[in-house]
CSV table of C-alpha atoms and ligand atoms in Angstrom, one decimal:
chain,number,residue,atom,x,y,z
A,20,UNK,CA,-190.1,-127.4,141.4
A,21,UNK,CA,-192.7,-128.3,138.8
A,22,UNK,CA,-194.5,-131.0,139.6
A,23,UNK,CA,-193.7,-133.1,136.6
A,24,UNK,CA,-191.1,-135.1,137.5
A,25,UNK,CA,-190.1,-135.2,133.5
A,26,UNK,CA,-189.4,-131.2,134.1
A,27,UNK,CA,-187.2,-130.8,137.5
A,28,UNK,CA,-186.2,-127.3,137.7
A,29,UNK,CA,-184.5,-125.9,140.8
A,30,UNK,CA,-186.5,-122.7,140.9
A,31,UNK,CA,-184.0,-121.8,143.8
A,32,UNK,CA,-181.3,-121.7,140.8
A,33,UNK,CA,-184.0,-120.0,138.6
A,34,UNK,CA,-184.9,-117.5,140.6
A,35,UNK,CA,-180.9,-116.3,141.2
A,36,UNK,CA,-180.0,-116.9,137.4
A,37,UNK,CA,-183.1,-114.6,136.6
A,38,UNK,CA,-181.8,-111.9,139.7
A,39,UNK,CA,-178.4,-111.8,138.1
A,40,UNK,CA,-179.6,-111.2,134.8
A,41,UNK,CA,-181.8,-108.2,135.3
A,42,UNK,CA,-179.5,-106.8,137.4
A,43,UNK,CA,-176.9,-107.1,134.1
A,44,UNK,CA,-179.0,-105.9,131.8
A,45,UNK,CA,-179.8,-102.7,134.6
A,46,UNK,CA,-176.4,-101.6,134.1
A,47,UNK,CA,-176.8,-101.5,130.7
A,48,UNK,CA,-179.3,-99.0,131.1
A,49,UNK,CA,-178.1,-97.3,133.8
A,50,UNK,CA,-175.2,-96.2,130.9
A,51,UNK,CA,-178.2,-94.4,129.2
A,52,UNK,CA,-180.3,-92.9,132.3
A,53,UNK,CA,-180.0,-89.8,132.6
A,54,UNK,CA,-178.6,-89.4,129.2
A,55,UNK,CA,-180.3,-87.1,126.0
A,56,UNK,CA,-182.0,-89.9,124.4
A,57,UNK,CA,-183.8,-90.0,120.8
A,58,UNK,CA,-186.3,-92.0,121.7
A,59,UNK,CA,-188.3,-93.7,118.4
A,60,UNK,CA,-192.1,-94.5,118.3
A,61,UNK,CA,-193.4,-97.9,118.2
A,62,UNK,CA,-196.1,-98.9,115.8
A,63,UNK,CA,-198.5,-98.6,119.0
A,64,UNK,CA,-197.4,-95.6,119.4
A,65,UNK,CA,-194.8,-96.3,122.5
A,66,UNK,CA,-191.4,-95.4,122.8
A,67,UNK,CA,-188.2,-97.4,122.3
A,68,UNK,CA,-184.8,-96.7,122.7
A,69,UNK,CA,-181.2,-98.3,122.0
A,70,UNK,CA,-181.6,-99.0,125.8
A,71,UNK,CA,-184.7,-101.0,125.8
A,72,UNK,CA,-183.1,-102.7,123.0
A,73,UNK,CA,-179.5,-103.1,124.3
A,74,UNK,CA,-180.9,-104.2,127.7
A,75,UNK,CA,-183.0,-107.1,126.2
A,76,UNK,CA,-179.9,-108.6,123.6
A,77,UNK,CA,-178.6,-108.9,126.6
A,78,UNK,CA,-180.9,-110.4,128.9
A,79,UNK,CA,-181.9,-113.2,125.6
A,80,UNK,CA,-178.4,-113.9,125.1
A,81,UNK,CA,-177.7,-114.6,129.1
A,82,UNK,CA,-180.5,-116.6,129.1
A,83,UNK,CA,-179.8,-118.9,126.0
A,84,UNK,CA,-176.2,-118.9,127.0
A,85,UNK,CA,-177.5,-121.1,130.1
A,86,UNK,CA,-180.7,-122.4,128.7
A,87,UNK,CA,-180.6,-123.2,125.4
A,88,UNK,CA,-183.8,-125.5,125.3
A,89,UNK,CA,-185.4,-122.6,127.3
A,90,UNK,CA,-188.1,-120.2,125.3
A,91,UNK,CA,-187.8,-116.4,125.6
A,92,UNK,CA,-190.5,-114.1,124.9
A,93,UNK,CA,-189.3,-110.4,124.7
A,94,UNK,CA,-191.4,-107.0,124.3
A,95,UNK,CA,-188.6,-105.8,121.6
A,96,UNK,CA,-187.4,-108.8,119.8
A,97,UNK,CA,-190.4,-111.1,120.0
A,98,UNK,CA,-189.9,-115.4,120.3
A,99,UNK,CA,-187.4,-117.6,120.4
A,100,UNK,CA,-187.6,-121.6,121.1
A,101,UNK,CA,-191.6,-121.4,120.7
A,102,UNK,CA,-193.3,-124.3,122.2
A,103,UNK,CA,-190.5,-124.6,125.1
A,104,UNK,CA,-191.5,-125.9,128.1
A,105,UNK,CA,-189.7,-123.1,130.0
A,106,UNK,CA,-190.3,-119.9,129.2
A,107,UNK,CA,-188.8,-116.3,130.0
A,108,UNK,CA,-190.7,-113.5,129.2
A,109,UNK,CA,-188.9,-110.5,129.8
A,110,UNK,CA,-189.3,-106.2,129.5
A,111,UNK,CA,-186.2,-104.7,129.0
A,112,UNK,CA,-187.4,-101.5,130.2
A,113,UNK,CA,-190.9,-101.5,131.8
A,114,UNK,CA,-191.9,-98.1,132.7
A,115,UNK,CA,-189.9,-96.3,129.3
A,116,UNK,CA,-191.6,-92.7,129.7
A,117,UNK,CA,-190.4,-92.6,133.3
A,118,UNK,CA,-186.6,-94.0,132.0
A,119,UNK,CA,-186.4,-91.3,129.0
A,120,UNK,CA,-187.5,-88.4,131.4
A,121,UNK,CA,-184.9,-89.7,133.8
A,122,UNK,CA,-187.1,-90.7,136.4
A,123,UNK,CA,-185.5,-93.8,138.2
A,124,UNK,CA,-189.2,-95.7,138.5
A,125,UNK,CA,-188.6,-97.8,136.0
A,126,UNK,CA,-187.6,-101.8,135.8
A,127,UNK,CA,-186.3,-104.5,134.1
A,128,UNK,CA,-188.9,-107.3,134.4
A,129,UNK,CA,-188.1,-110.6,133.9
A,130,UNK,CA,-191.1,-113.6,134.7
A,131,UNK,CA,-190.3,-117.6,134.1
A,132,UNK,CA,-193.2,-119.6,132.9
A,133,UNK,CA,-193.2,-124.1,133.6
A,134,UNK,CA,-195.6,-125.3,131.2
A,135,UNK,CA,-197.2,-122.6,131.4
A,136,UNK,CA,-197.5,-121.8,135.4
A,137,UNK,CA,-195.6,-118.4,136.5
A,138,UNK,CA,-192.7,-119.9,138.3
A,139,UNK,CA,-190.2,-116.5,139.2
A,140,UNK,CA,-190.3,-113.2,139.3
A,141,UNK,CA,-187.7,-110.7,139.1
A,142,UNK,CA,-188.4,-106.7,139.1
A,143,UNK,CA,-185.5,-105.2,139.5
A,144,UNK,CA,-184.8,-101.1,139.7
A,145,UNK,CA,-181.7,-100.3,138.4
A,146,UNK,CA,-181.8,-96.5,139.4
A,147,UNK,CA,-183.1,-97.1,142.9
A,148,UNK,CA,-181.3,-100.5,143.5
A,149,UNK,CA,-184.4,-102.5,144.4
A,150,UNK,CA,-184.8,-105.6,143.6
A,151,UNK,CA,-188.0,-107.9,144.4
A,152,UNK,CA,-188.2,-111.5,143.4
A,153,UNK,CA,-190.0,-114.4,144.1
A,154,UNK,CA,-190.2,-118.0,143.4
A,155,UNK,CA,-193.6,-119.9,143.9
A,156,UNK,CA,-193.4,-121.7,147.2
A,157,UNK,CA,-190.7,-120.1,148.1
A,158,UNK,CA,-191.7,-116.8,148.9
A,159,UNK,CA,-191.2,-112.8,148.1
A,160,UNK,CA,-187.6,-111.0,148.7
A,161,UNK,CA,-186.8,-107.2,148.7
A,162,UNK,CA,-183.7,-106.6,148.4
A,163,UNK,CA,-182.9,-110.0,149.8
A,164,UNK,CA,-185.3,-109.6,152.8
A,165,UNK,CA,-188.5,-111.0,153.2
A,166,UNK,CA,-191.4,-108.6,151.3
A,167,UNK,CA,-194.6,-109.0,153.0
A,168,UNK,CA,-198.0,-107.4,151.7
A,169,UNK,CA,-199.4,-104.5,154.0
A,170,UNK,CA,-202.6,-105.4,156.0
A,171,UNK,CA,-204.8,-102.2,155.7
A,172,UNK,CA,-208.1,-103.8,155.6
A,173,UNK,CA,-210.1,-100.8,154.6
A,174,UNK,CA,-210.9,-98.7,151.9
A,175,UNK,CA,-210.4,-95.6,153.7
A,176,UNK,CA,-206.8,-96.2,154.8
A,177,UNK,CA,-205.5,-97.2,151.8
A,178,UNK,CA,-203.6,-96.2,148.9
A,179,UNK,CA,-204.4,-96.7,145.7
A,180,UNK,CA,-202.3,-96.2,142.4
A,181,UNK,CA,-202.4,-96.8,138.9
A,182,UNK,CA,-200.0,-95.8,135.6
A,183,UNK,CA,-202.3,-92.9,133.6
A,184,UNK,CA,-205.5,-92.5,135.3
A,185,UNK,CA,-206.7,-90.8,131.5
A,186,UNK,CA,-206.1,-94.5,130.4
A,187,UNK,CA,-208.5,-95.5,132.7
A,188,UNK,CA,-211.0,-93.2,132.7
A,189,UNK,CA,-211.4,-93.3,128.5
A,190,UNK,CA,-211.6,-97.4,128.7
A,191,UNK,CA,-214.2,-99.6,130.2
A,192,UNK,CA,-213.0,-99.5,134.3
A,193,UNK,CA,-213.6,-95.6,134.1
A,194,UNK,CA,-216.2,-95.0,136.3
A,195,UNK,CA,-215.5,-98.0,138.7
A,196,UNK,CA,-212.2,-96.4,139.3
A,197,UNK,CA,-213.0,-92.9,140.2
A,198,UNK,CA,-215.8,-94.4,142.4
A,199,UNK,CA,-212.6,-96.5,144.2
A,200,UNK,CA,-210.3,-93.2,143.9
A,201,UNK,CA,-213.1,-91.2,146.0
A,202,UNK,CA,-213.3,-94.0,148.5
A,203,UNK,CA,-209.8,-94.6,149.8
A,204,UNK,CA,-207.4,-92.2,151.4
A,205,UNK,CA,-204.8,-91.3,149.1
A,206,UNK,CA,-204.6,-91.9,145.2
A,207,UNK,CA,-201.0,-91.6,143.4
A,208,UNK,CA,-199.9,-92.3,139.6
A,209,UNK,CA,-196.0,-93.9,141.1
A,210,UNK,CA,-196.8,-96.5,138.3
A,211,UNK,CA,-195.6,-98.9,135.8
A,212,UNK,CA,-193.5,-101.8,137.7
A,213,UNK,CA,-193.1,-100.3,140.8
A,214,UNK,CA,-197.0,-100.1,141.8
A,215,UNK,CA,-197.0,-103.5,142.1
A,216,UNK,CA,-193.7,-103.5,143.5
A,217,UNK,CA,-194.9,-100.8,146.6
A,218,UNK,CA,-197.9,-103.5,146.8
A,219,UNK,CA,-195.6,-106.3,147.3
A,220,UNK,CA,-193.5,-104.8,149.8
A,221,UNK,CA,-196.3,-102.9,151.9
A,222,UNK,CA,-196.0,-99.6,150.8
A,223,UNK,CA,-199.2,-99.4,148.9
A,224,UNK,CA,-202.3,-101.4,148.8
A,225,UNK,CA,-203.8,-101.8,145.3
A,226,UNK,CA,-202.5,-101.0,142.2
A,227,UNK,CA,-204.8,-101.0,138.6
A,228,UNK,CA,-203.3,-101.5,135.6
A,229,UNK,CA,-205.9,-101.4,132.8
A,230,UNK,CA,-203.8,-102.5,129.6
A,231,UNK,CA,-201.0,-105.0,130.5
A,232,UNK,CA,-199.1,-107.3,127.4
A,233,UNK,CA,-197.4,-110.7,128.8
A,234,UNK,CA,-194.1,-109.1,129.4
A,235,UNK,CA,-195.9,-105.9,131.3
A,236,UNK,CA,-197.2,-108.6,134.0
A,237,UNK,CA,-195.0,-111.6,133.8
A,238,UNK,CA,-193.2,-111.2,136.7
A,239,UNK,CA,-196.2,-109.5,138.7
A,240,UNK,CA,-198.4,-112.6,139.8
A,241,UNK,CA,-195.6,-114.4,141.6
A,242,UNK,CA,-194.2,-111.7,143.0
A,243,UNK,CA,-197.1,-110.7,144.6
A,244,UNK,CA,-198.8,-113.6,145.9
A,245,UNK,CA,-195.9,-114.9,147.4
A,246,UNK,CA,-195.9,-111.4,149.4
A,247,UNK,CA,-198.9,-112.5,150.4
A,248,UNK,CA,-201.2,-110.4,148.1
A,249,UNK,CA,-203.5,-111.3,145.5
A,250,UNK,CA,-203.4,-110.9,141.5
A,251,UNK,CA,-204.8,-110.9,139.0
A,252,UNK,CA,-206.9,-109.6,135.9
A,253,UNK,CA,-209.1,-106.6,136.3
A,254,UNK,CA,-211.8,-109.1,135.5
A,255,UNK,CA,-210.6,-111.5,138.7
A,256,UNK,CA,-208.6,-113.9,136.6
A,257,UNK,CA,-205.3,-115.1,138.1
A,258,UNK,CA,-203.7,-114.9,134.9
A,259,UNK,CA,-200.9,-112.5,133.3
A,260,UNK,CA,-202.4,-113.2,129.7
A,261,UNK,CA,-205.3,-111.4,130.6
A,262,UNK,CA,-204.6,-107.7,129.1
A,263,UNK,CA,-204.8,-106.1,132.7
A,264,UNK,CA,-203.7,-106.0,136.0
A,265,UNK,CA,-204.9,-105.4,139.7
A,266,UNK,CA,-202.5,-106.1,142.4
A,267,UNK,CA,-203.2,-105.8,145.8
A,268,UNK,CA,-202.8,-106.6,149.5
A,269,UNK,CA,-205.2,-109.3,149.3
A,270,UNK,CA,-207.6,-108.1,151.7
A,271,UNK,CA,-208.9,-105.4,149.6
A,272,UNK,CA,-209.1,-107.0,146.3
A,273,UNK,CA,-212.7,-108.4,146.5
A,274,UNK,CA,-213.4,-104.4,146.9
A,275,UNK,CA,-211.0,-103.6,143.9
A,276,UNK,CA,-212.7,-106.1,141.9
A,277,UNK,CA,-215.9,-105.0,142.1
A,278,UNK,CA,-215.6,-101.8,142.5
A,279,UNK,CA,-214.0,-102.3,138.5
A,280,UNK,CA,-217.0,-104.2,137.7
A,281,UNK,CA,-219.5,-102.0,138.7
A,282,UNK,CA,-218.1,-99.7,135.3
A,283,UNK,CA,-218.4,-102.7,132.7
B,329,LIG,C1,-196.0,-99.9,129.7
B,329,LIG,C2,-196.2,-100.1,131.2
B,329,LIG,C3,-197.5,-99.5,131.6
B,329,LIG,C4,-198.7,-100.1,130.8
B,329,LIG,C5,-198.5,-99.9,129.3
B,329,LIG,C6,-197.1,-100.5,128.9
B,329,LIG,P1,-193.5,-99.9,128.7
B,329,LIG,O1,-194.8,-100.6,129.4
B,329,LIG,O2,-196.2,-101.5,131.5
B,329,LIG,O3,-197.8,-99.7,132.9
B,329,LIG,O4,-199.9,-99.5,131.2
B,329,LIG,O5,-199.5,-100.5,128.6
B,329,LIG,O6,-196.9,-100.2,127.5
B,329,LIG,O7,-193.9,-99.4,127.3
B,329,LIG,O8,-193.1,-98.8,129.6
B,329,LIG,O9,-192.5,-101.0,128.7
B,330,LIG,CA1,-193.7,-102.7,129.7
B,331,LIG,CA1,-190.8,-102.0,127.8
């Protein structure tokens, strides 16, 4: 619950609506997945397809079909309700190149803001039919189970990932990340989402994402700290409006984060 008593939300309630949702507007991509797609370019030079698009008409008009005070923000369609005091921002399709090359590591990502405070988290994986979601307080579910953080405490037993390592090494975290790369065991590019998903459920121990937008992240911090990891900025902020994002198991963020700093 918020702790405003003028905004009582069950996040129990919030938390299931959101599951159900993604899960919906998975199906509606899973009709495309696999499919010969003609993906278009975005004016930042992503792609978009009738999918993405598809999968978030239909995740704005479930939510404003039960919420219709609440505010949506979506990567394809943009704001609705601005100003609300709950706020869904969603990703119809994070993880696109993986989705048009029929690679099932994609997800639809769906975090709820309370005045401001990340409240849920939904990632959901239509292809591999995981689903991790979290409610602040309340903890972090796989699949309906408990997801629990891994506790690897050292560099050298752990696994590290990110999205495009060439993003990284061309911006400013470039050399701090390939000094990290060289100091734990393995290093993998299973990326997008579903990094910070195999950090949330113990499969992987940090994940860097250098370039993050709102709906990239929204779901991320909840979900993870209520696995019992940290997140946060690649600057240490706890914040998905930061432009970047470092999950991790907790214990070997303080090494993430400085290792990242030591390049700026
Ligand atoms: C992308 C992913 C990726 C991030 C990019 C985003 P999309 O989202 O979140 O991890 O590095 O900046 O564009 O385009 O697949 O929804
Ligand atoms: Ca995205
Ligand atoms: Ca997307």
């Amino acid at each position: 619950m918020s702790g405003n008593p003028a905004i009582h939300h069950d996040l129990a309630d919030l938390r299931r609506a959101a599951e159900d949702l993604a899960r919906q507007a998975g199906e509606i991509t899973l009709r495309y997945f696999g499919q010969r797609l003609a993906p278009e370019s975005k004016s930042d030079g992503t792609p978009v397809t009738r999918a993405d698009r598809e999968a978030e008409t239909a995740l704005r008009e479930g939510i404003l079909s039960r919420y219709p005070d609440h505010g949506v923000l979506g990567e394809e369609f943009g704001a609705t309700n601005e100003g609300a005091r709950v706020r869904w921002i969603v990703d119809p399709i994070d993880g696109t190149r993986s989705f048009i090359r029929g690679v099932p590591l994609y997800g639809v990502l769906i975090g709820i803001e309370i005045d401001g405070d990340p409240a849920v988290g939904v990632a959901h994986f239509p292809a591999l039919e995981e689903t991790v979601s979290a409610a602040a307080g309340r903890g972090c579910l796989w699949n309906g189970r408990p997801a629990r953080v891994s506790t690897v405490d050292r560099l050298e037993d752990a696994l590290l990932l990110t999205t495009d390592p060439e993003v990284l090494a061309a911006g400013p975290y470039g050399s701090g990340y390939a000094r990290l790369q060289s100091s734990v065991r393995y290093a993998r590019t299973w990326g997008d989402c579903y990094g910070h998903a195999l950090v949330a459920t113990g499969r992987a121990e940090i994940m860097i994402d250098p370039i993050l937008a709102a709906w990239d992240a929204a779901p991320l911090l909840t979900i993870v700290t209520e696995a019992g990891g940290s997140y946060t900025t690649a600057t240490g902020e706890p914040s998905i409006h930061g432009g970047s994002g470092v999950s991790s198991n907790g214990l070997l963020h303080p090494a993430a984060l400085d290792a990242l700093s030591a390049s700026v």
